[in-house]
mmCIF file with all atom_site columns, C-alpha atoms in Angstrom:
data_model
loop_
_atom_site.group_PDB
_atom_site.id
_atom_site.type_symbol
_atom_site.label_atom_id
_atom_site.label_alt_id
_atom_site.label_comp_id
_atom_site.label_asym_id
_atom_site.label_entity_id
_atom_site.label_seq_id
_atom_site.pdbx_PDB_ins_code
_atom_site.Cartn_x
_atom_site.Cartn_y
_atom_site.Cartn_z
_atom_site.occupancy
_atom_site.B_iso_or_equiv
_atom_site.pdbx_formal_charge
_atom_site.auth_seq_id
_atom_site.auth_comp_id
_atom_site.auth_asym_id
_atom_site.auth_atom_id
_atom_site.pdbx_PDB_model_num
ATOM 1   C CA . MET A 1 1   ? 16.418  -2.429  24.108  1.00 63.00 ? 1   MET A CA 1
ATOM 2   C CA . LEU A 1 2   ? 16.070  1.119   22.735  1.00 70.00 ? 2   LEU A CA 1
ATOM 3   C CA . LEU A 1 3   ? 17.413  0.014   19.334  1.00 63.00 ? 3   LEU A CA 1
ATOM 4   C CA . ILE A 1 4   ? 14.838  -2.808  19.192  1.00 63.00 ? 4   ILE A CA 1
ATOM 5   C CA . LEU A 1 5   ? 12.039  -0.381  20.080  1.00 67.00 ? 5   LEU A CA 1
ATOM 6   C CA . VAL A 1 6   ? 13.166  2.101   17.400  1.00 69.00 ? 6   VAL A CA 1
ATOM 7   C CA . MET A 1 7   ? 13.372  -0.698  14.790  1.00 63.00 ? 7   MET A CA 1
ATOM 8   C CA . VAL A 1 8   ? 9.869   -1.913  15.702  1.00 63.00 ? 8   VAL A CA 1
ATOM 9   C CA . VAL A 1 9   ? 8.406   1.609   15.403  1.00 69.00 ? 9   VAL A CA 1
ATOM 10  C CA . ILE A 1 10  ? 10.203  2.208   12.081  1.00 68.00 ? 10  ILE A CA 1
ATOM 11  C CA . SER A 1 11  ? 9.115   -1.190  10.717  1.00 65.00 ? 11  SER A CA 1
ATOM 12  C CA . PHE A 1 12  ? 5.442   -0.663  11.551  1.00 68.00 ? 12  PHE A CA 1
ATOM 13  C CA . SER A 1 13  ? 5.524   2.952   10.333  1.00 71.00 ? 13  SER A CA 1
ATOM 14  C CA . ARG A 1 14  ? 7.156   1.890   7.063   1.00 68.00 ? 14  ARG A CA 1
ATOM 15  C CA . ALA A 1 15  ? 4.664   -0.903  6.514   1.00 68.00 ? 15  ALA A CA 1
ATOM 16  C CA . ASP A 1 16  ? 1.669   1.339   7.188   1.00 72.00 ? 16  ASP A CA 1
ATOM 17  C CA . MET A 1 17  ? 3.004   4.216   5.082   1.00 73.00 ? 17  MET A CA 1
ATOM 18  C CA . PHE A 1 18  ? 3.784   2.079   2.052   1.00 69.00 ? 18  PHE A CA 1
ATOM 19  C CA . ASP A 1 19  ? 0.536   0.133   2.322   1.00 71.00 ? 19  ASP A CA 1
ATOM 20  C CA . THR A 1 20  ? -1.270  3.474   2.228   1.00 75.00 ? 20  THR A CA 1
ATOM 21  C CA . VAL A 1 21  ? 0.897   4.911   -0.577  1.00 74.00 ? 21  VAL A CA 1
ATOM 22  C CA . GLY A 1 22  ? 0.365   1.716   -2.566  1.00 70.00 ? 22  GLY A CA 1
ATOM 23  C CA . THR A 1 23  ? -3.392  1.652   -1.996  1.00 73.00 ? 23  THR A CA 1
ATOM 24  C CA . LEU A 1 24  ? -4.332  5.314   -2.401  1.00 76.00 ? 24  LEU A CA 1
ATOM 25  C CA . PRO A 1 25  ? -3.633  5.731   -6.150  1.00 74.00 ? 25  PRO A CA 1
ATOM 26  C CA . GLY A 1 26  ? -5.779  2.709   -7.010  1.00 71.00 ? 26  GLY A CA 1
ATOM 27  C CA . THR A 1 27  ? -8.709  3.776   -4.869  1.00 74.00 ? 27  THR A CA 1
ATOM 28  C CA . ALA A 1 28  ? -8.383  7.422   -5.972  1.00 75.00 ? 28  ALA A CA 1
ATOM 29  C CA . LYS A 1 29  ? -8.373  6.394   -9.621  1.00 74.00 ? 29  LYS A CA 1
ATOM 30  C CA . GLN A 1 30  ? -11.475 4.294   -9.038  1.00 71.00 ? 30  GLN A CA 1
ATOM 31  C CA . ALA A 1 31  ? -13.149 7.370   -7.512  1.00 71.00 ? 31  ALA A CA 1
ATOM 32  C CA . ARG A 1 32  ? -11.871 9.592   -10.359 1.00 73.00 ? 32  ARG A CA 1
ATOM 33  C CA . MET A 1 33  ? -9.948  11.752  -7.876  1.00 74.00 ? 33  MET A CA 1
ATOM 34  C CA . LEU A 1 34  ? -6.754  12.111  -9.948  1.00 76.00 ? 34  LEU A CA 1
ATOM 35  C CA . ASP A 1 35  ? -5.876  15.253  -11.896 1.00 78.00 ? 35  ASP A CA 1
ATOM 36  C CA . GLU A 1 36  ? -5.189  15.343  -15.659 1.00 78.00 ? 36  GLU A CA 1
ATOM 37  C CA . ASN A 1 37  ? -1.577  14.225  -15.023 1.00 77.00 ? 37  ASN A CA 1
ATOM 38  C CA . GLY A 1 38  ? -2.679  11.204  -12.991 1.00 73.00 ? 38  GLY A CA 1
ATOM 39  C CA . GLU A 1 39  ? -1.494  12.811  -9.729  1.00 77.00 ? 39  GLU A CA 1
ATOM 40  C CA . MET A 1 40  ? -3.308  12.515  -6.397  1.00 76.00 ? 40  MET A CA 1
ATOM 41  C CA . LEU A 1 41  ? -5.058  15.672  -5.262  1.00 75.00 ? 41  LEU A CA 1
ATOM 42  C CA . ARG A 1 42  ? -4.296  16.813  -1.676  1.00 78.00 ? 42  ARG A CA 1
ATOM 43  C CA . MET A 1 43  ? -2.009  13.845  -0.965  1.00 78.00 ? 43  MET A CA 1
ATOM 44  C CA . LYS A 1 44  ? -0.438  15.548  2.071   1.00 82.00 ? 44  LYS A CA 1
ATOM 45  C CA . GLU A 1 45  ? -3.833  16.001  3.764   1.00 83.00 ? 45  GLU A CA 1
ATOM 46  C CA . ILE A 1 46  ? -4.864  12.417  2.976   1.00 78.00 ? 46  ILE A CA 1
ATOM 47  C CA . MET A 1 47  ? -1.641  11.014  4.440   1.00 80.00 ? 47  MET A CA 1
ATOM 48  C CA . MET A 1 48  ? -2.038  13.200  7.561   1.00 83.00 ? 48  MET A CA 1
ATOM 49  C CA . CYS A 1 49  ? -5.610  11.923  8.004   1.00 79.00 ? 49  CYS A CA 1
ATOM 50  C CA . ASP A 1 50  ? -4.335  8.347   7.704   1.00 79.00 ? 50  ASP A CA 1
ATOM 51  C CA . VAL A 1 51  ? -1.630  8.999   10.322  1.00 79.00 ? 51  VAL A CA 1
ATOM 52  C CA . VAL A 1 52  ? -4.117  10.469  12.814  1.00 83.00 ? 52  VAL A CA 1
ATOM 53  C CA . VAL A 1 53  ? -6.633  7.646   12.345  1.00 80.00 ? 53  VAL A CA 1
ATOM 54  C CA . THR A 1 54  ? -3.958  4.932   12.547  1.00 78.00 ? 54  THR A CA 1
ATOM 55  C CA . THR A 1 55  ? -2.514  6.413   15.748  1.00 79.00 ? 55  THR A CA 1
ATOM 56  C CA . ALA A 1 56  ? -5.952  6.857   17.318  1.00 80.00 ? 56  ALA A CA 1
ATOM 57  C CA . GLY A 1 57  ? -6.917  3.295   16.409  1.00 77.00 ? 57  GLY A CA 1
ATOM 58  C CA . ALA A 1 58  ? -3.716  1.930   17.968  1.00 75.00 ? 58  ALA A CA 1
ATOM 59  C CA . CYS A 1 59  ? -4.314  3.927   21.173  1.00 77.00 ? 59  CYS A CA 1
ATOM 60  C CA . LEU A 1 60  ? -7.842  2.496   21.390  1.00 74.00 ? 60  LEU A CA 1
ATOM 61  C CA . GLY A 1 61  ? -6.530  -1.043  20.906  1.00 72.00 ? 61  GLY A CA 1
ATOM 62  C CA . SER A 1 62  ? -8.148  -1.710  17.527  1.00 70.00 ? 62  SER A CA 1
ATOM 63  C CA . SER A 1 63  ? -6.488  -3.254  14.512  1.00 68.00 ? 63  SER A CA 1
ATOM 64  C CA . THR A 1 64  ? -4.854  -0.812  12.105  1.00 67.00 ? 64  THR A CA 1
ATOM 65  C CA . ALA A 1 65  ? -7.379  1.789   10.933  1.00 70.00 ? 65  ALA A CA 1
ATOM 66  C CA . THR A 1 66  ? -6.008  2.777   7.540   1.00 70.00 ? 66  THR A CA 1
ATOM 67  C CA . VAL A 1 67  ? -6.823  2.824   3.826   1.00 68.00 ? 67  VAL A CA 1
ATOM 68  C CA . PHE A 1 68  ? -7.563  -0.699  2.652   1.00 66.00 ? 68  PHE A CA 1
ATOM 69  C CA . VAL A 1 69  ? -7.449  -1.941  -0.917  1.00 61.00 ? 69  VAL A CA 1
ATOM 70  C CA . GLU A 1 70  ? -10.852 -3.538  -0.330  1.00 61.00 ? 70  GLU A CA 1
ATOM 71  C CA . SER A 1 71  ? -12.234 0.029   -0.346  1.00 68.00 ? 71  SER A CA 1
ATOM 72  C CA . SER A 1 72  ? -12.007 -0.169  -4.155  1.00 67.00 ? 72  SER A CA 1
ATOM 73  C CA . THR A 1 73  ? -15.068 -2.408  -4.235  1.00 66.00 ? 73  THR A CA 1
ATOM 74  C CA . GLY A 1 74  ? -17.168 0.146   -2.365  1.00 71.00 ? 74  GLY A CA 1
ATOM 75  C CA . ILE A 1 75  ? -15.871 2.977   -4.542  1.00 73.00 ? 75  ILE A CA 1
ATOM 76  C CA . ALA A 1 76  ? -16.580 0.975   -7.706  1.00 69.00 ? 76  ALA A CA 1
ATOM 77  C CA . GLU A 1 77  ? -20.204 0.703   -6.566  1.00 72.00 ? 77  GLU A CA 1
ATOM 78  C CA . GLY A 1 78  ? -20.467 4.485   -6.093  1.00 74.00 ? 78  GLY A CA 1
ATOM 79  C CA . GLY A 1 79  ? -19.531 4.853   -2.415  1.00 74.00 ? 79  GLY A CA 1
ATOM 80  C CA . TRP A 1 80  ? -17.440 8.035   -2.621  1.00 70.00 ? 80  TRP A CA 1
ATOM 81  C CA . THR A 1 81  ? -18.758 9.917   0.405   1.00 72.00 ? 81  THR A CA 1
ATOM 82  C CA . GLY A 1 82  ? -18.423 9.595   4.157   1.00 73.00 ? 82  GLY A CA 1
ATOM 83  C CA . MET A 1 83  ? -21.862 7.956   4.249   1.00 82.00 ? 83  MET A CA 1
ATOM 84  C CA . THR A 1 84  ? -20.305 4.701   3.009   1.00 79.00 ? 84  THR A CA 1
ATOM 85  C CA . ALA A 1 85  ? -17.835 4.706   5.903   1.00 75.00 ? 85  ALA A CA 1
ATOM 86  C CA . PHE A 1 86  ? -20.611 5.584   8.352   1.00 84.00 ? 86  PHE A CA 1
ATOM 87  C CA . VAL A 1 87  ? -22.814 2.687   7.231   1.00 85.00 ? 87  VAL A CA 1
ATOM 88  C CA . THR A 1 88  ? -19.804 0.351   7.339   1.00 80.00 ? 88  THR A CA 1
ATOM 89  C CA . SER A 1 89  ? -19.044 1.434   10.914  1.00 80.00 ? 89  SER A CA 1
ATOM 90  C CA . LEU A 1 90  ? -22.662 0.735   11.931  1.00 88.00 ? 90  LEU A CA 1
ATOM 91  C CA . LEU A 1 91  ? -22.413 -2.728  10.395  1.00 85.00 ? 91  LEU A CA 1
ATOM 92  C CA . PHE A 1 92  ? -19.179 -3.369  12.299  1.00 80.00 ? 92  PHE A CA 1
ATOM 93  C CA . LEU A 1 93  ? -20.954 -2.281  15.486  1.00 84.00 ? 93  LEU A CA 1
ATOM 94  C CA . ALA A 1 94  ? -23.772 -4.725  14.743  1.00 83.00 ? 94  ALA A CA 1
ATOM 95  C CA . SER A 1 95  ? -21.208 -7.447  14.048  1.00 78.00 ? 95  SER A CA 1
ATOM 96  C CA . LEU A 1 96  ? -20.120 -7.323  17.696  1.00 78.00 ? 96  LEU A CA 1
ATOM 97  C CA . VAL A 1 97  ? -23.470 -8.865  18.619  1.00 81.00 ? 97  VAL A CA 1
ATOM 98  C CA . ILE A 1 98  ? -23.546 -11.472 15.851  1.00 81.00 ? 98  ILE A CA 1
ATOM 99  C CA . ALA A 1 99  ? -19.797 -12.281 15.833  1.00 76.00 ? 99  ALA A CA 1
ATOM 100 C CA . PRO A 1 100 ? -20.289 -15.874 17.078  1.00 78.00 ? 100 PRO A CA 1
ATOM 101 C CA . VAL A 1 101 ? -22.654 -16.572 14.168  1.00 78.00 ? 101 VAL A CA 1
ATOM 102 C CA . ILE A 1 102 ? -20.319 -14.936 11.639  1.00 74.00 ? 102 ILE A CA 1
ATOM 103 C CA . THR A 1 103 ? -17.451 -17.255 12.633  1.00 77.00 ? 103 THR A CA 1
ATOM 104 C CA . ILE A 1 104 ? -19.450 -20.136 11.136  1.00 80.00 ? 104 ILE A CA 1
ATOM 105 C CA . ILE A 1 105 ? -18.868 -18.680 7.654   1.00 78.00 ? 105 ILE A CA 1
ATOM 106 C CA . PRO A 1 106 ? -15.604 -20.116 6.224   1.00 81.00 ? 106 PRO A CA 1
ATOM 107 C CA . LYS A 1 107 ? -12.811 -17.725 5.286   1.00 76.00 ? 107 LYS A CA 1
ATOM 108 C CA . ALA A 1 108 ? -12.895 -19.083 1.736   1.00 79.00 ? 108 ALA A CA 1
ATOM 109 C CA . ALA A 1 109 ? -16.270 -17.352 1.293   1.00 79.00 ? 109 ALA A CA 1
ATOM 110 C CA . THR A 1 110 ? -14.451 -13.993 1.042   1.00 75.00 ? 110 THR A CA 1
ATOM 111 C CA . ALA A 1 111 ? -12.446 -15.164 -2.000  1.00 79.00 ? 111 ALA A CA 1
ATOM 112 C CA . PRO A 1 112 ? -14.812 -13.671 -4.648  1.00 81.00 ? 112 PRO A CA 1
ATOM 113 C CA . ALA A 1 113 ? -14.546 -10.200 -3.077  1.00 75.00 ? 113 ALA A CA 1
ATOM 114 C CA . LEU A 1 114 ? -10.745 -10.426 -2.937  1.00 74.00 ? 114 LEU A CA 1
ATOM 115 C CA . ILE A 1 115 ? -10.573 -11.612 -6.556  1.00 80.00 ? 115 ILE A CA 1
ATOM 116 C CA . PHE A 1 116 ? -12.703 -8.615  -7.569  1.00 76.00 ? 116 PHE A CA 1
ATOM 117 C CA . VAL A 1 117 ? -10.355 -6.287  -5.657  1.00 72.00 ? 117 VAL A CA 1
ATOM 118 C CA . GLY A 1 118 ? -7.369  -7.861  -7.453  1.00 75.00 ? 118 GLY A CA 1
ATOM 119 C CA . VAL A 1 119 ? -9.033  -7.286  -10.823 1.00 78.00 ? 119 VAL A CA 1
ATOM 120 C CA . LEU A 1 120 ? -9.610  -3.623  -9.944  1.00 71.00 ? 120 LEU A CA 1
ATOM 121 C CA . MET A 1 121 ? -5.966  -3.235  -8.875  1.00 71.00 ? 121 MET A CA 1
ATOM 122 C CA . MET A 1 122 ? -4.669  -4.814  -12.087 1.00 77.00 ? 122 MET A CA 1
ATOM 123 C CA . GLY A 1 123 ? -6.502  -2.179  -14.146 1.00 74.00 ? 123 GLY A CA 1
ATOM 124 C CA . SER A 1 124 ? -3.662  0.266   -13.480 1.00 72.00 ? 124 SER A CA 1
ATOM 125 C CA . VAL A 1 125 ? -1.090  -2.044  -15.108 1.00 80.00 ? 125 VAL A CA 1
ATOM 126 C CA . ARG A 1 126 ? -2.109  -0.899  -18.593 1.00 80.00 ? 126 ARG A CA 1
ATOM 127 C CA . GLU A 1 127 ? -0.624  2.518   -17.799 1.00 77.00 ? 127 GLU A CA 1
ATOM 128 C CA . VAL A 1 128 ? 2.893   1.085   -17.317 1.00 82.00 ? 128 VAL A CA 1
ATOM 129 C CA . ASP A 1 129 ? 5.158   1.742   -20.316 1.00 83.00 ? 129 ASP A CA 1
ATOM 130 C CA . PHE A 1 130 ? 6.423   -1.809  -20.942 1.00 85.00 ? 130 PHE A CA 1
ATOM 131 C CA . SER A 1 131 ? 8.584   -0.611  -23.833 1.00 88.00 ? 131 SER A CA 1
ATOM 132 C CA . ASP A 1 132 ? 10.801  1.159   -21.247 1.00 87.00 ? 132 ASP A CA 1
ATOM 133 C CA . MET A 1 133 ? 12.560  -1.591  -19.306 1.00 89.00 ? 133 MET A CA 1
ATOM 134 C CA . THR A 1 134 ? 13.636  0.835   -16.549 1.00 87.00 ? 134 THR A CA 1
ATOM 135 C CA . ALA A 1 135 ? 9.936   1.220   -15.716 1.00 85.00 ? 135 ALA A CA 1
ATOM 136 C CA . ALA A 1 136 ? 8.700   -2.231  -16.735 1.00 90.00 ? 136 ALA A CA 1
ATOM 137 C CA . ILE A 1 137 ? 11.083  -4.350  -14.625 1.00 92.00 ? 137 ILE A CA 1
ATOM 138 C CA . PRO A 1 138 ? 10.492  -2.518  -11.294 1.00 91.00 ? 138 PRO A CA 1
ATOM 139 C CA . SER A 1 139 ? 6.730   -2.556  -11.998 1.00 89.00 ? 139 SER A CA 1
ATOM 140 C CA . PHE A 1 140 ? 6.827   -6.289  -12.672 1.00 92.00 ? 140 PHE A CA 1
ATOM 141 C CA . VAL A 1 141 ? 8.862   -6.915  -9.493  1.00 92.00 ? 141 VAL A CA 1
ATOM 142 C CA . THR A 1 142 ? 6.375   -4.854  -7.469  1.00 88.00 ? 142 THR A CA 1
ATOM 143 C CA . ILE A 1 143 ? 3.378   -6.738  -8.881  1.00 87.00 ? 143 ILE A CA 1
ATOM 144 C CA . VAL A 1 144 ? 4.959   -10.162 -8.351  1.00 90.00 ? 144 VAL A CA 1
ATOM 145 C CA . PHE A 1 145 ? 6.269   -9.594  -4.825  1.00 89.00 ? 145 PHE A CA 1
ATOM 146 C CA . MET A 1 146 ? 2.966   -8.282  -3.421  1.00 85.00 ? 146 MET A CA 1
ATOM 147 C CA . PRO A 1 147 ? 1.207   -11.681 -3.530  1.00 84.00 ? 147 PRO A CA 1
ATOM 148 C CA . PHE A 1 148 ? 4.372   -13.704 -2.858  1.00 88.00 ? 148 PHE A CA 1
ATOM 149 C CA . THR A 1 149 ? 5.152   -11.816 0.353   1.00 86.00 ? 149 THR A CA 1
ATOM 150 C CA . TYR A 1 150 ? 1.503   -11.157 1.320   1.00 82.00 ? 150 TYR A CA 1
ATOM 151 C CA . SER A 1 151 ? 2.328   -7.445  1.634   1.00 80.00 ? 151 SER A CA 1
ATOM 152 C CA . ILE A 1 152 ? 1.772   -4.367  -0.514  1.00 76.00 ? 152 ILE A CA 1
ATOM 153 C CA . ALA A 1 153 ? 4.600   -2.651  1.380   1.00 76.00 ? 153 ALA A CA 1
ATOM 154 C CA . ASN A 1 154 ? 7.095   -5.426  0.578   1.00 83.00 ? 154 ASN A CA 1
ATOM 155 C CA . GLY A 1 155 ? 6.100   -5.333  -3.091  1.00 85.00 ? 155 GLY A CA 1
ATOM 156 C CA . ILE A 1 156 ? 6.737   -1.594  -3.210  1.00 82.00 ? 156 ILE A CA 1
ATOM 157 C CA . ALA A 1 157 ? 10.023  -2.067  -1.330  1.00 85.00 ? 157 ALA A CA 1
ATOM 158 C CA . PHE A 1 158 ? 11.364  -4.648  -3.796  1.00 90.00 ? 158 PHE A CA 1
ATOM 159 C CA . GLY A 1 159 ? 10.161  -2.549  -6.735  1.00 89.00 ? 159 GLY A CA 1
ATOM 160 C CA . LEU A 1 160 ? 11.918  0.550   -5.379  1.00 87.00 ? 160 LEU A CA 1
ATOM 161 C CA . ILE A 1 161 ? 15.159  -1.354  -4.735  1.00 91.00 ? 161 ILE A CA 1
ATOM 162 C CA . THR A 1 162 ? 15.003  -2.753  -8.278  1.00 93.00 ? 162 THR A CA 1
ATOM 163 C CA . TYR A 1 163 ? 14.379  0.715   -9.740  1.00 91.00 ? 163 TYR A CA 1
ATOM 164 C CA . VAL A 1 164 ? 17.375  2.236   -7.909  1.00 91.00 ? 164 VAL A CA 1
ATOM 165 C CA . LEU A 1 165 ? 19.651  -0.664  -8.909  1.00 93.00 ? 165 LEU A CA 1
ATOM 166 C CA . ILE A 1 166 ? 18.661  -0.412  -12.584 1.00 93.00 ? 166 ILE A CA 1
ATOM 167 C CA . GLN A 1 167 ? 19.237  3.346   -12.622 1.00 91.00 ? 167 GLN A CA 1
ATOM 168 C CA . LEU A 1 168 ? 22.674  2.846   -11.026 1.00 90.00 ? 168 LEU A CA 1
ATOM 169 C CA . LEU A 1 169 ? 23.639  0.066   -13.441 1.00 90.00 ? 169 LEU A CA 1
ATOM 170 C CA . ILE A 1 170 ? 22.748  2.058   -16.571 1.00 89.00 ? 170 ILE A CA 1
ATOM 171 C CA . GLY A 1 171 ? 24.521  5.166   -15.275 1.00 86.00 ? 171 GLY A CA 1
ATOM 172 C CA . ARG A 1 172 ? 21.534  7.405   -14.566 1.00 84.00 ? 172 ARG A CA 1
ATOM 173 C CA . ILE A 1 173 ? 22.649  8.314   -11.053 1.00 80.00 ? 173 ILE A CA 1
ATOM 174 C CA . GLY A 1 174 ? 21.446  11.905  -11.460 1.00 81.00 ? 174 GLY A CA 1
ATOM 175 C CA . LYS A 1 175 ? 17.900  10.716  -12.238 1.00 80.00 ? 175 LYS A CA 1
ATOM 176 C CA . ILE A 1 176 ? 17.502  8.969   -8.867  1.00 82.00 ? 176 ILE A CA 1
ATOM 177 C CA . HIS A 1 177 ? 15.915  11.086  -6.145  1.00 82.00 ? 177 HIS A CA 1
ATOM 178 C CA . TYR A 1 178 ? 17.947  11.010  -2.933  1.00 81.00 ? 178 TYR A CA 1
ATOM 179 C CA . LEU A 1 179 ? 14.878  9.857   -0.936  1.00 79.00 ? 179 LEU A CA 1
ATOM 180 C CA . ALA A 1 180 ? 14.559  6.809   -3.197  1.00 81.00 ? 180 ALA A CA 1
ATOM 181 C CA . VAL A 1 181 ? 18.180  5.907   -2.428  1.00 84.00 ? 181 VAL A CA 1
ATOM 182 C CA . ILE A 1 182 ? 17.716  6.395   1.329   1.00 83.00 ? 182 ILE A CA 1
ATOM 183 C CA . LEU A 1 183 ? 14.493  4.335   1.373   1.00 80.00 ? 183 LEU A CA 1
ATOM 184 C CA . SER A 1 184 ? 16.112  1.589   -0.709  1.00 84.00 ? 184 SER A CA 1
ATOM 185 C CA . LEU A 1 185 ? 19.037  1.369   1.728   1.00 85.00 ? 185 LEU A CA 1
ATOM 186 C CA . LEU A 1 186 ? 16.627  1.214   4.680   1.00 81.00 ? 186 LEU A CA 1
ATOM 187 C CA . PHE A 1 187 ? 14.659  -1.559  2.965   1.00 81.00 ? 187 PHE A CA 1
ATOM 188 C CA . VAL A 1 188 ? 17.852  -3.519  2.241   1.00 84.00 ? 188 VAL A CA 1
ATOM 189 C CA . LEU A 1 189 ? 18.919  -3.169  5.904   1.00 81.00 ? 189 LEU A CA 1
ATOM 190 C CA . ARG A 1 190 ? 15.478  -4.244  7.108   1.00 78.00 ? 190 ARG A CA 1
ATOM 191 C CA . PHE A 1 191 ? 15.415  -7.330  4.886   1.00 80.00 ? 191 PHE A CA 1
ATOM 192 C CA . ALA A 1 192 ? 19.014  -8.142  5.935   1.00 80.00 ? 192 ALA A CA 1
ATOM 193 C CA . PHE A 1 193 ? 18.013  -7.944  9.621   1.00 77.00 ? 193 PHE A CA 1
ATOM 194 C CA . MET A 1 194 ? 14.959  -10.137 8.937   1.00 74.00 ? 194 MET A CA 1
ATOM 195 C CA . VAL A 1 195 ? 17.130  -12.814 7.298   1.00 74.00 ? 195 VAL A CA 1
ATOM 196 C CA . THR A 1 196 ? 19.931  -12.754 9.878   1.00 71.00 ? 196 THR A CA 1
ATOM 197 C CA . GLY A 1 197 ? 17.555  -12.433 12.817  1.00 60.00 ? 197 GLY A CA 1
#
């Protein structure tokens, strides 16, 4: 029972962490919050904020409160401050009253917004060096597996596993960071457990 509990906690933590890590660069780039090297500024503080909010949301019984890729649409329209989040929270509060009416709207009506978000996410692809196959293949695997598995975290997982395998096969063992190897092994074990049940 303890092993199952630990696996559940690790699985949810992994999914949330990699969803956030996968979403943050895209939203930060949209908000022009990357430095001259394309690195996130104050990443540690942002991740800590996400952890606190996610934990608090879970304790209050809400769905996961974390960085969402849909935030790119708000950022693209100029919503870079906390005022955007505040207005959104007020609208969610109002939606409690009109929820029965909102359910009349079909889910397909959200498709244009999601397509726009996908277009914004694909903008980062032009920065991948497709002449370097050690970068191009893992990037391609990541991009393809996100929609096929309905998960940003799974896309990142398959991309990371592919990257580690390619580096091992071409003999660049010293180039692989030990954390990438550990995470890849954990992902392989997780997917193996999912398949075998």
